[in-house]
Short mmCIF file of C-alpha atoms and ligand atoms in Angstrom, two decimals:
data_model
loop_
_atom_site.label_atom_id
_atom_site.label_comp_id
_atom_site.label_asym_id
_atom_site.label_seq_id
_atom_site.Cartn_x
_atom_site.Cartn_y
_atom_site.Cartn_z
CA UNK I 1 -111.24 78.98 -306.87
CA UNK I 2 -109.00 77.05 -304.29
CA UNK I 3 -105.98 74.94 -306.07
CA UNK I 4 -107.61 71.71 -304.66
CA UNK I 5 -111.23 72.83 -305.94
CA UNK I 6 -109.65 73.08 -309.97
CA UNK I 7 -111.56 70.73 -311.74
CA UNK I 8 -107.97 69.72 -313.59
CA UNK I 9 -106.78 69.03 -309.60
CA UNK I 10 -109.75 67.46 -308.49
CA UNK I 11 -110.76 65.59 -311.25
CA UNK I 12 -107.52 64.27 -313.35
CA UNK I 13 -104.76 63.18 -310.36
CA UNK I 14 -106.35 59.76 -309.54
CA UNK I 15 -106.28 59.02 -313.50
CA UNK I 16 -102.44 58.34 -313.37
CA UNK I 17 -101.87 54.75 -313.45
CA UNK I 18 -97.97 55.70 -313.53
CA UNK I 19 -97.13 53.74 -316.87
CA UNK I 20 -94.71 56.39 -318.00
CA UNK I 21 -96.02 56.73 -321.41
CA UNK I 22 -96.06 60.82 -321.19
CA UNK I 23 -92.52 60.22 -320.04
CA UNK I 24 -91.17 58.77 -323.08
CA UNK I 25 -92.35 61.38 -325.37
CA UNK I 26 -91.58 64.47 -323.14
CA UNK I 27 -88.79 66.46 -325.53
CA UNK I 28 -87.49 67.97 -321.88
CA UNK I 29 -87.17 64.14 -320.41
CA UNK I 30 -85.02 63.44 -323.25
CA UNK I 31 -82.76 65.84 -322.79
CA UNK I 32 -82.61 65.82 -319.35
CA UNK I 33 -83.14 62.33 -318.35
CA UNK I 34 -84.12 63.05 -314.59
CA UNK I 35 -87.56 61.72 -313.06
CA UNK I 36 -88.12 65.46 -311.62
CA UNK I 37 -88.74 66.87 -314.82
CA UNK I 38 -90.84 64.37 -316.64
CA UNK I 39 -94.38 64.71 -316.99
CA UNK I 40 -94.98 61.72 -314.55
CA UNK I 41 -93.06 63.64 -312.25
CA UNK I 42 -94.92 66.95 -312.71
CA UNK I 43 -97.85 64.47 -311.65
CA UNK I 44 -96.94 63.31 -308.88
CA UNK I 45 -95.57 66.97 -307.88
CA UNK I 46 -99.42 68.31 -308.20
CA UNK I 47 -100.45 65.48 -305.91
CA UNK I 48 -98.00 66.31 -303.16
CA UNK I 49 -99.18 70.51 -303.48
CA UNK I 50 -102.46 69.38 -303.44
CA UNK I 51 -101.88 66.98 -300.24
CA UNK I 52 -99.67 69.72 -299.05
CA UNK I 53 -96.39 66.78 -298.19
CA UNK I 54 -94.56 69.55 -300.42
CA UNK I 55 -94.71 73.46 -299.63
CA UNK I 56 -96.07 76.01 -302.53
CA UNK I 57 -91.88 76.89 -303.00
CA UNK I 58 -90.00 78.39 -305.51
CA UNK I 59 -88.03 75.35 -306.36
CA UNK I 60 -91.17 73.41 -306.52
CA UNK I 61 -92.26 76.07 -308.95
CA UNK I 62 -88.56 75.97 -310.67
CA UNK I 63 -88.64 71.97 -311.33
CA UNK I 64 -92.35 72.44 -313.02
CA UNK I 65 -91.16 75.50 -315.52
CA UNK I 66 -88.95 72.54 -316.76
CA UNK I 67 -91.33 71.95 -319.68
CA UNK I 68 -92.21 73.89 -322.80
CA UNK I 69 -95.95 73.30 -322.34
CA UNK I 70 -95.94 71.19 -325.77
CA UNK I 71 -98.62 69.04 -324.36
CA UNK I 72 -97.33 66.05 -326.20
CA UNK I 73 -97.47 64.52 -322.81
CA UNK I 74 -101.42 64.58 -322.54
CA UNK I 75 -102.42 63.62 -325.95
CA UNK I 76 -100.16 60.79 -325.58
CA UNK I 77 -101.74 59.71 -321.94
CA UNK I 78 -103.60 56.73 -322.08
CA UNK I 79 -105.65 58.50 -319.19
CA UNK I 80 -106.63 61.18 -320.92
CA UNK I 81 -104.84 63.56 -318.25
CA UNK I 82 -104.52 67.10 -319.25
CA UNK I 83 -100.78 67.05 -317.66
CA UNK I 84 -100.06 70.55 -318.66
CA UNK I 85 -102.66 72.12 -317.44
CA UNK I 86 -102.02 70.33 -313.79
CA UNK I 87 -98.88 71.64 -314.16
CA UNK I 88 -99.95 75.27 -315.41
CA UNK I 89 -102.96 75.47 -312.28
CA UNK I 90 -99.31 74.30 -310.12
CA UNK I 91 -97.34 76.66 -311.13
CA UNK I 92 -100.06 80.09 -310.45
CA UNK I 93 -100.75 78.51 -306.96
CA UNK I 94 -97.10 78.16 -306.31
CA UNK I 95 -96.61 81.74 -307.75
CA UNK I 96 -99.58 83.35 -305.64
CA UNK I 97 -97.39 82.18 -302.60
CA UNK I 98 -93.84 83.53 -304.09
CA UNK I 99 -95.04 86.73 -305.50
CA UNK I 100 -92.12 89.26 -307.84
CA UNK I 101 -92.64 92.24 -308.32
CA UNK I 102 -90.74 92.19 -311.46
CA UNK I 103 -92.65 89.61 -312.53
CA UNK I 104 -95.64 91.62 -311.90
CA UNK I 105 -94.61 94.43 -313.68
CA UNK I 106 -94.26 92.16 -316.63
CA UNK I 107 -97.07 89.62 -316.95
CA UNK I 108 -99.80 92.22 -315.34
CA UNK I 109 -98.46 95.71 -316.42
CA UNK I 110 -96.57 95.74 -319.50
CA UNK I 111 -98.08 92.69 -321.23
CA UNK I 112 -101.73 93.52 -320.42
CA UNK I 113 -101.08 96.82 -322.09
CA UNK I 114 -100.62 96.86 -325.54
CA UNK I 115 -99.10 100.40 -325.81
CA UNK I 116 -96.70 99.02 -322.97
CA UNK I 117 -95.70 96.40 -324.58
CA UNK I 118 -95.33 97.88 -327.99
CA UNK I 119 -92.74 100.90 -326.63
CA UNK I 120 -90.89 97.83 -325.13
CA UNK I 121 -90.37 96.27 -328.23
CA UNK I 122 -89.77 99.65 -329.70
CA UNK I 123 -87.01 100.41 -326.95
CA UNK I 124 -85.40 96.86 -328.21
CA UNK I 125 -85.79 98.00 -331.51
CA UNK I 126 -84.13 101.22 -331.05
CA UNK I 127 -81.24 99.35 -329.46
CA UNK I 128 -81.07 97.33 -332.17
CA UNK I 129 -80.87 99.75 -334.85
CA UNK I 130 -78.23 102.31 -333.09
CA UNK I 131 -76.08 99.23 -332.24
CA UNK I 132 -76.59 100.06 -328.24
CA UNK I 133 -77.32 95.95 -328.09
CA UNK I 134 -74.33 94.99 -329.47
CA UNK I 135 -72.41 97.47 -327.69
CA UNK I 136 -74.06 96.56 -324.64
CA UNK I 137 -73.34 92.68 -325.34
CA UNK I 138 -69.77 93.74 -326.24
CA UNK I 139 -69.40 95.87 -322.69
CA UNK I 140 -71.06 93.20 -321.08
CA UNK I 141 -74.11 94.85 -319.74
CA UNK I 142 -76.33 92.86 -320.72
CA UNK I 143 -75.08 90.08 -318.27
CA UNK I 144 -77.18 92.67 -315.53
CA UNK I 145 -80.22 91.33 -317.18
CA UNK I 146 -82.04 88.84 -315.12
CA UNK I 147 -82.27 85.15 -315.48
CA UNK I 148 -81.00 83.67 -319.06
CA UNK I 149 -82.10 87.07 -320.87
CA UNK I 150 -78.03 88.14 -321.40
CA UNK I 151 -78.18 84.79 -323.51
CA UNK I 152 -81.49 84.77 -324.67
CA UNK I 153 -81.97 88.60 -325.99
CA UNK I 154 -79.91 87.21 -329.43
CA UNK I 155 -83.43 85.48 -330.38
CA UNK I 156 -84.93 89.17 -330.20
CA UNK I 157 -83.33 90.21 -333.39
CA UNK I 158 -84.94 92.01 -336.42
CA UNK I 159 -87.57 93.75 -334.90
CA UNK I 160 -89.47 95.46 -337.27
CA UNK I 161 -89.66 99.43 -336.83
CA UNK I 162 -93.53 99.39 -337.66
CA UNK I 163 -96.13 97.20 -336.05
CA UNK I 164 -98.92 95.52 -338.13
CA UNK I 165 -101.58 97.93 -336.38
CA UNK I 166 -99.56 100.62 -337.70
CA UNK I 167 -99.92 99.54 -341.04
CA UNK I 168 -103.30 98.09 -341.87
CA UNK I 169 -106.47 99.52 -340.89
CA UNK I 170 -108.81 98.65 -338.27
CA UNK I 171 -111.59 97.69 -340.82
CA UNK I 172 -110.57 95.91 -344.19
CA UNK I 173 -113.51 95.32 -346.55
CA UNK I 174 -114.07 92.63 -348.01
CA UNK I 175 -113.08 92.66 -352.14
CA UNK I 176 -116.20 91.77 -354.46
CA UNK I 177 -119.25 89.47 -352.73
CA UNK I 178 -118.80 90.03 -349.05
CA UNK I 179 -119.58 86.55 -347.71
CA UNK I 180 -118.70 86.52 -343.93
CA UNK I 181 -117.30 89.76 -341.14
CA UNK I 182 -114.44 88.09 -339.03
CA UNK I 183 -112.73 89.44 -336.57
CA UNK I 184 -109.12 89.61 -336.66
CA UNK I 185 -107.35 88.43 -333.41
CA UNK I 186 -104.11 89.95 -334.14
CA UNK I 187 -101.37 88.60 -331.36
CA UNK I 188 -98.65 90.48 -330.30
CA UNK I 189 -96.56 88.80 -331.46
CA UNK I 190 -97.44 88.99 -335.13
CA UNK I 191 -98.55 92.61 -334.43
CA UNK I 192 -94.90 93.40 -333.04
CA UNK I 193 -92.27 91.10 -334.46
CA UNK I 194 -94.01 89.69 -338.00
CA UNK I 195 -96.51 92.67 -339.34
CA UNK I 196 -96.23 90.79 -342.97
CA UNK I 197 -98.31 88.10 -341.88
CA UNK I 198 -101.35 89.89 -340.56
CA UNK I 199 -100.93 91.58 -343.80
CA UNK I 200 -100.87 88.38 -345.72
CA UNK I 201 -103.49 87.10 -343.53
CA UNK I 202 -105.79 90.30 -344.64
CA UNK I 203 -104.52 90.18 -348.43
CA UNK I 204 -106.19 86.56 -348.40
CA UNK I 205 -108.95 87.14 -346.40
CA UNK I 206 -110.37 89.83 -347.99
CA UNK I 207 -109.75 88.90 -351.52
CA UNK I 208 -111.64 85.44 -350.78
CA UNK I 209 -114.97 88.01 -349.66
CA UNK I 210 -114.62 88.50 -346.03
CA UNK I 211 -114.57 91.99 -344.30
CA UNK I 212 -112.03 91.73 -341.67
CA UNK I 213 -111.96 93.85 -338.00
CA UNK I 214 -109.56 94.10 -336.05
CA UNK I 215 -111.23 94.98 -332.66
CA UNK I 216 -109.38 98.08 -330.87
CA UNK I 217 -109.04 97.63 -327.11
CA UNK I 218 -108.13 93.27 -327.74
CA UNK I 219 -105.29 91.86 -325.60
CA UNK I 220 -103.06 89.50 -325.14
CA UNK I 221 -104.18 85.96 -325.43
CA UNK I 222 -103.28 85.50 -321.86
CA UNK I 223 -101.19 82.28 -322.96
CA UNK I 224 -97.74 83.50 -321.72
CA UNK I 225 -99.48 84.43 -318.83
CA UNK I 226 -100.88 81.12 -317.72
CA UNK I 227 -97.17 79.54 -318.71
CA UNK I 228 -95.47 81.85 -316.39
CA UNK I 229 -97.90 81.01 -313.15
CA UNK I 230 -100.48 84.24 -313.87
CA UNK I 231 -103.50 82.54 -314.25
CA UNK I 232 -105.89 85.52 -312.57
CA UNK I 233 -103.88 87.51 -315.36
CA UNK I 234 -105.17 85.31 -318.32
CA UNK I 235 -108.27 84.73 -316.85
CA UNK I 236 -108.75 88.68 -316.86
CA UNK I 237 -107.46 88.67 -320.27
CA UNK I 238 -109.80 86.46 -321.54
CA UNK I 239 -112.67 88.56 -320.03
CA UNK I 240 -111.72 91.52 -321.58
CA UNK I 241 -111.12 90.13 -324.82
CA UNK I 242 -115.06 88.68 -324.75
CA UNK I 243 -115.87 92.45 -324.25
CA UNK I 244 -113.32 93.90 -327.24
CA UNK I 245 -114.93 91.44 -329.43
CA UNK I 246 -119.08 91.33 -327.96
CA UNK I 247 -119.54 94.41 -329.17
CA UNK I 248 -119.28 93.32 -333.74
CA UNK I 249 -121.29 90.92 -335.06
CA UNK I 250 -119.12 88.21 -336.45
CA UNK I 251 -119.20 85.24 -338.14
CA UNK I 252 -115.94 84.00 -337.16
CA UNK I 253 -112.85 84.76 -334.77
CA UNK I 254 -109.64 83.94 -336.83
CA UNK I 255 -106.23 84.22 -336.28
CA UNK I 256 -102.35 83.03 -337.83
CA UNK I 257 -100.83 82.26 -334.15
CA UNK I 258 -101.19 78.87 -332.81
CA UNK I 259 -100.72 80.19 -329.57
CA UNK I 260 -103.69 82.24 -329.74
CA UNK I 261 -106.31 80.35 -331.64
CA UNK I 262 -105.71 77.80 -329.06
CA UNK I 263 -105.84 80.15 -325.83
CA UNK I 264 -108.75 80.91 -327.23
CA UNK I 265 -110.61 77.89 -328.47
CA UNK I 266 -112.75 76.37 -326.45
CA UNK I 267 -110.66 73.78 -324.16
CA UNK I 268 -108.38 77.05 -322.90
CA UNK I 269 -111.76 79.60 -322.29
CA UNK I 270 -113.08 76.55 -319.87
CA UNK I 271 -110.10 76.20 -318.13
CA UNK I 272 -109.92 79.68 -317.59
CA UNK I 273 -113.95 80.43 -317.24
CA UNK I 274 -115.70 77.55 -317.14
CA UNK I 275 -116.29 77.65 -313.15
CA UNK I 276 -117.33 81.95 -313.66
CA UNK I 277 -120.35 83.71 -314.76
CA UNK I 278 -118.82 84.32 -318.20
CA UNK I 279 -118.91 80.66 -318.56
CA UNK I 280 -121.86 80.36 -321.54
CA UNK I 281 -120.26 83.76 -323.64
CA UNK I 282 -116.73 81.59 -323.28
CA UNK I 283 -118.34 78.97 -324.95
CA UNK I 284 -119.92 81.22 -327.59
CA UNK I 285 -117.19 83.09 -328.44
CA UNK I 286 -114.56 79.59 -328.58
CA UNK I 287 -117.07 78.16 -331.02
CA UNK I 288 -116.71 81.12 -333.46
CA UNK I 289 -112.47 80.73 -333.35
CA UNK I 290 -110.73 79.18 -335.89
CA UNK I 291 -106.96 78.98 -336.72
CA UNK I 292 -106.23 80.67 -339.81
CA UNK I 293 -104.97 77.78 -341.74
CA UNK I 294 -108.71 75.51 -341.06
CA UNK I 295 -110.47 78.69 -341.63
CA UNK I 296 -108.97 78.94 -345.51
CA UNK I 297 -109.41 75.02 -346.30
CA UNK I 298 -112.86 74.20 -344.76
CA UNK I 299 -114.90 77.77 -344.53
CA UNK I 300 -113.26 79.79 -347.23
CA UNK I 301 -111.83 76.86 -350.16
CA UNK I 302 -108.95 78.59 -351.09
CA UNK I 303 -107.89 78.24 -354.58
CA UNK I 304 -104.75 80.17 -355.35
CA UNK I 305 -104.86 80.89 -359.18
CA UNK I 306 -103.30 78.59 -361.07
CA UNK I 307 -101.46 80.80 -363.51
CA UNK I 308 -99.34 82.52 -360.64
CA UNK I 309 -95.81 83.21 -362.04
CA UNK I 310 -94.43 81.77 -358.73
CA UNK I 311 -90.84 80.20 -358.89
CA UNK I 312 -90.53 76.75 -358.23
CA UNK I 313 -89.71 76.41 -354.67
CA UNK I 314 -89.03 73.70 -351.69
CA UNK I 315 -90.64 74.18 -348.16
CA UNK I 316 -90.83 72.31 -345.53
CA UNK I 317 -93.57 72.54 -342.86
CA UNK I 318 -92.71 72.75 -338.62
CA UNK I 319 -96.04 71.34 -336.51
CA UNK I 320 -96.07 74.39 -333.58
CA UNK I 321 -97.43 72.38 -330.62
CA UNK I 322 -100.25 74.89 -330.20
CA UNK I 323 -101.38 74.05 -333.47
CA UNK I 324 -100.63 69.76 -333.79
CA UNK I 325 -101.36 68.94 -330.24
CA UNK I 326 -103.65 71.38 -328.80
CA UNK I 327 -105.93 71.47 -331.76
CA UNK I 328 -104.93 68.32 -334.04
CA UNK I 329 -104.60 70.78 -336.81
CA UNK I 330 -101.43 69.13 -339.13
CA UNK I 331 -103.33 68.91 -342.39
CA UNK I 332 -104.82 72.04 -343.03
CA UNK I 333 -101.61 73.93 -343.48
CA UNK I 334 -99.73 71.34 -345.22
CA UNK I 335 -102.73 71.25 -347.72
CA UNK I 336 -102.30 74.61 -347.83
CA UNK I 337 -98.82 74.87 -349.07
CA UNK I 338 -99.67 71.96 -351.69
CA UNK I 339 -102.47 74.44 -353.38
CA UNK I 340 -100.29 77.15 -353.94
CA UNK I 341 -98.42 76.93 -357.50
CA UNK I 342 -94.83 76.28 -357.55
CA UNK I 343 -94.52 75.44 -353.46
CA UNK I 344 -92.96 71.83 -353.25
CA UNK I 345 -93.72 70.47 -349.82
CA UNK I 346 -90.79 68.49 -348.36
CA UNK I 347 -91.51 66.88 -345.11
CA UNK I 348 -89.00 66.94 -341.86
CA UNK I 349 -88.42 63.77 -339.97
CA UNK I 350 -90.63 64.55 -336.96
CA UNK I 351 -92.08 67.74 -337.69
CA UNK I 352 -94.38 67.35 -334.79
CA UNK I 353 -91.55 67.77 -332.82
CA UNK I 354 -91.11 70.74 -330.25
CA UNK I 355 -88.67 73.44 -331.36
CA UNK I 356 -88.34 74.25 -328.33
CA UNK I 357 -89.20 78.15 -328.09
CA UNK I 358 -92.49 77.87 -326.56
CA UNK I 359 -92.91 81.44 -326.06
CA UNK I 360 -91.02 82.62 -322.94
CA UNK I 361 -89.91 78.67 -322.40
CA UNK I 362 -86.66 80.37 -324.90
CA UNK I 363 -85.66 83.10 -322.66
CA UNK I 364 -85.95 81.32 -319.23
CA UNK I 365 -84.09 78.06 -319.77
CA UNK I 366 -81.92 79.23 -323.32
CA UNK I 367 -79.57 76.49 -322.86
CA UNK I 368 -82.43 73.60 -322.77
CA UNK I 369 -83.90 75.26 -325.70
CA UNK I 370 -80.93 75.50 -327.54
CA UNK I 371 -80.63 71.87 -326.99
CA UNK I 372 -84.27 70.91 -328.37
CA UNK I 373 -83.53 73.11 -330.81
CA UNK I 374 -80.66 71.01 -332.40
CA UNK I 375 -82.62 68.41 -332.95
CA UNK I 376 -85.26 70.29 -335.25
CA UNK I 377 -82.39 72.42 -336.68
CA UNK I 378 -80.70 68.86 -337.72
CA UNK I 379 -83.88 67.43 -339.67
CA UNK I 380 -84.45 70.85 -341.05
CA UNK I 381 -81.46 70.89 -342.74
CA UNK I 382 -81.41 67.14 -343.91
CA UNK I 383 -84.97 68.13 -345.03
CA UNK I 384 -82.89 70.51 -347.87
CA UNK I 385 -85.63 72.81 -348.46
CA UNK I 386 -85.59 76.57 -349.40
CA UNK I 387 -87.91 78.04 -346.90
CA UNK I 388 -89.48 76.56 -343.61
CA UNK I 389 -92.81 77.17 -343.63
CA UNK I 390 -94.60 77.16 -339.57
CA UNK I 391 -98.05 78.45 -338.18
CA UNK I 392 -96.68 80.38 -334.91
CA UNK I 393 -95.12 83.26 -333.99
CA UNK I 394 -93.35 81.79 -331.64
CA UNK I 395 -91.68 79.22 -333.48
CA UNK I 396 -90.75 81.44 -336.23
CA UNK I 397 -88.55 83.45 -333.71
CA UNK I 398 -86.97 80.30 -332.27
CA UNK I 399 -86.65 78.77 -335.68
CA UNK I 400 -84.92 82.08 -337.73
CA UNK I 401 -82.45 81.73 -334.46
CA UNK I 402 -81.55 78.01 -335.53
CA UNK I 403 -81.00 79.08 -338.95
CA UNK I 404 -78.31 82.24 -337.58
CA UNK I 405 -76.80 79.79 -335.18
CA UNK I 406 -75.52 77.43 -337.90
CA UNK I 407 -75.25 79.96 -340.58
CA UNK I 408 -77.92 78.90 -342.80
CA UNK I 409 -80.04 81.10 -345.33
CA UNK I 410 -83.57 79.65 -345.09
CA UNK I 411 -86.14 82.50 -344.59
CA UNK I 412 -89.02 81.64 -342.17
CA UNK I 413 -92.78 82.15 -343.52
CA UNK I 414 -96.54 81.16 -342.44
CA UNK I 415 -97.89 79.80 -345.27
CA UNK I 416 -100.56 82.57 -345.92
CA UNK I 417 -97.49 84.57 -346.94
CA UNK I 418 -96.60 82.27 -349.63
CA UNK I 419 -100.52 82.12 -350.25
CA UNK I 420 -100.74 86.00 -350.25
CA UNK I 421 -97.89 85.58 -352.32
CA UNK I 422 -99.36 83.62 -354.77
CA UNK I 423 -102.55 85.75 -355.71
CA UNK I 424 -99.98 88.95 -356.10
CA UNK I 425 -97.89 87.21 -358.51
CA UNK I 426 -100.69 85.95 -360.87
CA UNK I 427 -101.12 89.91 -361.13
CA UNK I 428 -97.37 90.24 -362.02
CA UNK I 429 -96.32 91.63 -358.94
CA UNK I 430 -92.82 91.36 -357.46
CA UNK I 431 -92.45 88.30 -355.92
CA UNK I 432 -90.92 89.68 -352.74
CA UNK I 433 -94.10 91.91 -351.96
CA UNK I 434 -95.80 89.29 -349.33
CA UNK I 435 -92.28 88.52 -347.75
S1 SF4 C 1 -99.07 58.81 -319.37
FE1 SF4 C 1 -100.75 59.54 -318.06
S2 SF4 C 1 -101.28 57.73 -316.83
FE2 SF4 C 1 -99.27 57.31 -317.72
S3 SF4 C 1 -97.77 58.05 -316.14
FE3 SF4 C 1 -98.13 59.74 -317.57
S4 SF4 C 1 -99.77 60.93 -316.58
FE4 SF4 C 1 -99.80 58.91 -315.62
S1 SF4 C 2 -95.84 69.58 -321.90
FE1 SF4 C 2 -94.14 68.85 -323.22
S2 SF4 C 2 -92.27 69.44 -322.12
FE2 SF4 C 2 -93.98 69.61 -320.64
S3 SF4 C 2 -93.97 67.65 -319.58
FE3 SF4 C 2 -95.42 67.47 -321.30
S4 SF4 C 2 -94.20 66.60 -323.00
FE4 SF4 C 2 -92.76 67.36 -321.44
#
């Protein structure tokens, strides 16, 4: 469909009545402090594409990556705009008329792949484990990299040697009464950089009665995609994903990254399919997705039992912004973490806040992340908790690097670890199994 014909273009522009409320809760305006990048900005950027008084250009397209795609912005518009999705449609147009080819090899060969993408990771891996990263940071080749990656590839450390595919099978059953089948939308990035959650995530599922499938030919959510201006990509994506998952009859669609349940809930599929003939499956398939966390409070009641030998110890929770914004889920795993014996929740001042990793957001503007990062590394630590306890991949990644950068020793977790956790130790197991 033509950029002007997007029902987010055509519909949502004329709603701005330019009170600049997205503007003072934009994480990226504060740190910036520049018109330009501010969500009313990115507004008024989309009108002039869409007027055409400003070219499709690669600095057009460089001022709109300025944001980490939080969405803060539009749940806080009075309008009800959908600001990052304006900007998201703006960016693929943009990108459709300043095509590169690395780019392409990226977002539409390696990450659409998931062998691809897994020997990438492995390749980082190896480097990782012979030392060639270190000695390539020390010899200064990684500078060659494009972009902020010589900066950025620090976050990319402790790769595991074994993805979660390689180590739980493709069909768990369910332990005692089976009472649902879900399918398992295991991201890449838990499948490649935390396998121990989708193996807590299975522990818990299938000890509460559900048989769990992990469909074989499932991609990539297509969410790093549609940040990085590949829209067709995602949209693809999202097709074949209804086709991994058409084929097993399921009672629900569950998964532990943010990112993903909400790329694939319901708002994201009609963005990306709503105008297509996959439209009504879209729909279908959204409604049966649930983010791990609301699956285990309201389907599946999770009790934990109470005579776990769990040590006593202090967590405190990060919102991802796929999770609090996108899908207004902020209870579920904070009720979570209070049902499992011995966790003591502390809350952060502003957990809601944007770490700012945001996926790629990390590697392509490291020193504006590092910034946003400072803040949330500052009320973590005033928060004086043990462990930090977060719902996304993502975050995780960005979060473990704010603990090396100021030399702390709090170990990330998603809650379902601690969960997983919990159930193993009222068995007597060692307490480090689920970790
Ligand atoms: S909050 Fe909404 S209506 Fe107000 S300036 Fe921002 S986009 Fe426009
Ligand atoms: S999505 Fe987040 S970073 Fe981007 S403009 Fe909105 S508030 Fe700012």
């Amino acid at each position: 469909m033509e950029f002007k014909e997007l029902p987010p273009v055509k519909e949502q522009l004329m709603k701005c009545v330019r009170c600049g409320k997205c503007r003072s809760v934009c994480p990226v305006f504060a740190e910036i402090g520049n018109e330009t990048v501010a969500p009313r900005g990115h507004v008024f950027m989309v009108q002039m594409l869409r007027d055409g008084t400003v070219a499709p250009e690669q600095k057009v397209y460089d001022h709109l990556t300025n944001c980490l795609m939080c969405e803060t912005c539009s749940i806080n518009c009075p309008s009800g705009i959908d600001i990052h999705e304006l900007n998201a449609a703006a960016r693929s147009y943009i990108y459709e008329h300043n095509p590169s080819l690395a780019k392409d090899l990226i977002f539409d060969t390696m990450w659409t792949n998931p062998a691809y993408l897994k020997n990438a990771v492995r390749m980082a891996w190896g480097a990782q484990a012979s030392g060639a990263q270190s000695l390539g940071r020390k010899l200064g080749l990684t500078k060659l990299l494009p972009g902020d990656l010589p900066k950025a590839e620090k976050i990319l450390t402790g790769i595991p040697f074994r993805s979660a595919r390689k180590q739980v099978p493709a069909v768990s059953p369910a332990r005692g009464e089976k009472k649902y089948t879900v399918g398992y939308f295991l991201g890449c990035a838990t499948d490649l950089l935390n396998p121990e959650v989708a193996k807590a995530t299975i522990d818990v599922l299938t000890r509460n009665g559900c048989e769990v499938i992990i469909p074989a030919d499932m991609k990539c959510c297509g969410l790093p995609h549609i940040a990085n201006g590949k829209m067709k990509t995602a949209q693809q994506l999202a097709i074949e994903n209804l086709k991994a998952f058409r084929q097993y009859d399921l009672d629900y669609i569950v998964t532990d990254c943010a990112s993903c349940s909400s790329a694939l809930a319901a708002k994201n599929m009609a963005l990306l399919l709503g105008e297509t003939e996959h439209r009504d499956e879209a729909r279908a398939f959204a409604a049966k997705v649930m983010d791990l966390t609301y699956f285990l409070i309201h389907i599946l009641d999770v009790r934990p039992p109470a005579n776990a030998q769990a040590p006593k110890v202090r967590v405190t929770y990060h919102d991802p912004c796929h999770l609090a914004n996108a899908q207004g889920i902020t209870d579920e795993p904070r009720e979570l973490l209070r049902r499992i014996p011995g966790v003591e929740l502390v809350e952060m001042t502003d957990a809601n806040r944007c770490c700012g990793g945001s996926g790629t957001f990390s590697i392509t503007h490291y020193d504006l992340s590092m910034q946003i990062l400072d803040k949330k590394m500052d009320n973590i630590e005033a928060a004086d908790a043990d462990l930090i306890a977060t719902c996304c991949p993502s975050c995780m990644m960005q979060l473990r690097h704010g603990v090396s950068r100021r030399g702390l020793q709090n170990d990330l977790v998603h809650p379902v670890q601690l969960l997983s956790q919990a159930y193993q130790m009222s068995k007597g197991s060692e307490m480090k199994a689920a970790l």
